[in-house]
Coordinates of C-alpha atoms in Angstrom, one line a residue:
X1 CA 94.6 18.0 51.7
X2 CA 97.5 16.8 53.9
X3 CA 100.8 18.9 53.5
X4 CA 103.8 16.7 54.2
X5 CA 107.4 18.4 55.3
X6 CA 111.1 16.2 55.4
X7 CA 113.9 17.2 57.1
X8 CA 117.3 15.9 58.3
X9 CA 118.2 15.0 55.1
X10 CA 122.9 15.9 54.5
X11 CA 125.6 14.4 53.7
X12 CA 127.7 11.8 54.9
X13 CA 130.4 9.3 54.8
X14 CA 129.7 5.7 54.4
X15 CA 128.8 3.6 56.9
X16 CA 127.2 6.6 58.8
X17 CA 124.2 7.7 60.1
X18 CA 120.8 10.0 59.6
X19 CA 117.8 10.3 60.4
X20 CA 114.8 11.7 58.1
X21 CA 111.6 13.7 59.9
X22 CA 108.7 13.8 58.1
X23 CA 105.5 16.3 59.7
X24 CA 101.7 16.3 58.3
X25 CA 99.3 18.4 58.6
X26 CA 96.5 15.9 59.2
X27 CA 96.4 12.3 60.5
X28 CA 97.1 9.3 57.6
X29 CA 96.5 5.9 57.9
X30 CA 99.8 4.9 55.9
X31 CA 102.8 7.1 55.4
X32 CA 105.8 6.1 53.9
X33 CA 109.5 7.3 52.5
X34 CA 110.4 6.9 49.3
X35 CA 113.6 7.9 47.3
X36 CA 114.3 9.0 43.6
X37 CA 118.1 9.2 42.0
X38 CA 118.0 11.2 38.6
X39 CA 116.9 9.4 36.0
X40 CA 116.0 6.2 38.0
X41 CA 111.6 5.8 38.6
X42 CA 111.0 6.2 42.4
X43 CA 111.6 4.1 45.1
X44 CA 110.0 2.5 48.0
X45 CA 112.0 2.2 51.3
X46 CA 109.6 2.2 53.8
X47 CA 106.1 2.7 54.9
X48 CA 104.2 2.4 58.5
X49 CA 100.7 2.5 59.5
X50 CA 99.3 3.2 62.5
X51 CA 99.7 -0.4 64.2
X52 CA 103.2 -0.5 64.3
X53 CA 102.9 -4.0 63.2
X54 CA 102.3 -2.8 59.5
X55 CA 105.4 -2.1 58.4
X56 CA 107.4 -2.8 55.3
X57 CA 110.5 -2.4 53.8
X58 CA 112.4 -2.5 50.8
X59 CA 114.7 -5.2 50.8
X60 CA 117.7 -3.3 50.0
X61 CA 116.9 -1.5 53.3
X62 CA 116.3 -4.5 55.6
X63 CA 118.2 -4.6 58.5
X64 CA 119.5 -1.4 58.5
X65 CA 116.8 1.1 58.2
X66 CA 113.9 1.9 60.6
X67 CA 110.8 3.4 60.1
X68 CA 108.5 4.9 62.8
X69 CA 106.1 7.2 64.1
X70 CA 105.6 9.6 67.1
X71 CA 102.3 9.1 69.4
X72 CA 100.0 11.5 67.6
X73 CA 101.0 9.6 64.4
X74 CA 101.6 12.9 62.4
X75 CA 105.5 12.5 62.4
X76 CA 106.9 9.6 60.8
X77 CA 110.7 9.6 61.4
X78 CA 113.2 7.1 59.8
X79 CA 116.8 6.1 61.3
X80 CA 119.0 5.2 58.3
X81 CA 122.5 3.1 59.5
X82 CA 125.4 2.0 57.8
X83 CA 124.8 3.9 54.9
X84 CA 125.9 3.1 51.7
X85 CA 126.7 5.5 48.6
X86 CA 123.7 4.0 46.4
X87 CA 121.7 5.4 49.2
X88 CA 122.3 8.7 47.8
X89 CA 118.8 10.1 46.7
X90 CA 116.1 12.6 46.8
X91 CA 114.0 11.2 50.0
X92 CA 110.1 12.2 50.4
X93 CA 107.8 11.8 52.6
X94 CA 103.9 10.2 51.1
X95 CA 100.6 9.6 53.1
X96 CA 97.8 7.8 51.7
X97 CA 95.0 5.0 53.0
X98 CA 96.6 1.6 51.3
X99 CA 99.4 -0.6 52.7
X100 CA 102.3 -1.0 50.7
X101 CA 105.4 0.9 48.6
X102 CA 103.8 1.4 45.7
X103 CA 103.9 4.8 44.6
X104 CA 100.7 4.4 43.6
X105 CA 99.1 4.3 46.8
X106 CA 99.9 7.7 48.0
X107 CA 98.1 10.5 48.0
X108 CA 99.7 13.3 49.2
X109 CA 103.7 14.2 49.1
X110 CA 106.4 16.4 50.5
X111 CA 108.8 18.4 48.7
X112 CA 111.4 15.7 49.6
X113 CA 115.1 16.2 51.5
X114 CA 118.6 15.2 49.9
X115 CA 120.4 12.0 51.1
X116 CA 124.5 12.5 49.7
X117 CA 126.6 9.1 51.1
X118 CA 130.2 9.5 49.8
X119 CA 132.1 6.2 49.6

């Protein structure tokens, strides 16, 4: 059982900046954020394994998002710029063994950290 924790999650204005911490318990091969909006299925924004070659991103993301994770591989951070108001989410934190950003793939989740981008 891995237990996954997000913060760093607030609000701000558009075109601003945060940055998400997620910490595990245990070491995953994959780990990833995703985001849900009330009444929308959730999301896929990110996910990094432990060559920091495998990485992926949603494409609404690209470019200004970045995904990452410390030495020991148990925090996985992400740097979100220029934000934009449809960024606005629930954000959480998965680890699982597969490659990818489908929600499928994970295992394991945090109790996620709230993203509020006002235009």
């Amino acid at each position: 059982q891995v237990h996954l924790e997000e913060s760093g999650g607030g609000s701000v204005q558009a075109g601003g900046s945060l940055r998400l911490y997620c910490t595990a318990s245990e070491y995953s091969y994959m780990m990833a954020w995703f985001r849900r909006v009330p009444g929308k299925a959730r999301e896929g924004v990110a996910a990094i394994g432990t060559d920091p070659s495998t990485i992926h991103y949603a494409d609404s993301v690209k470019g200004r998002f970045s995904i990452s994770r410390d030495g020991a591989k148990k925090t996985m951070f992400l740097q979100m710029n220029s934000l934009k108001p449809e960024d606005s989410a629930m954000y959480y934190c998965a680890a699982g063994l597969y490659e990818g950003l489908g929600e499928n793939l994970y295992d394991y989740w945090g109790q996620g950290t709230q993203v509020t981008v006002s235009s």
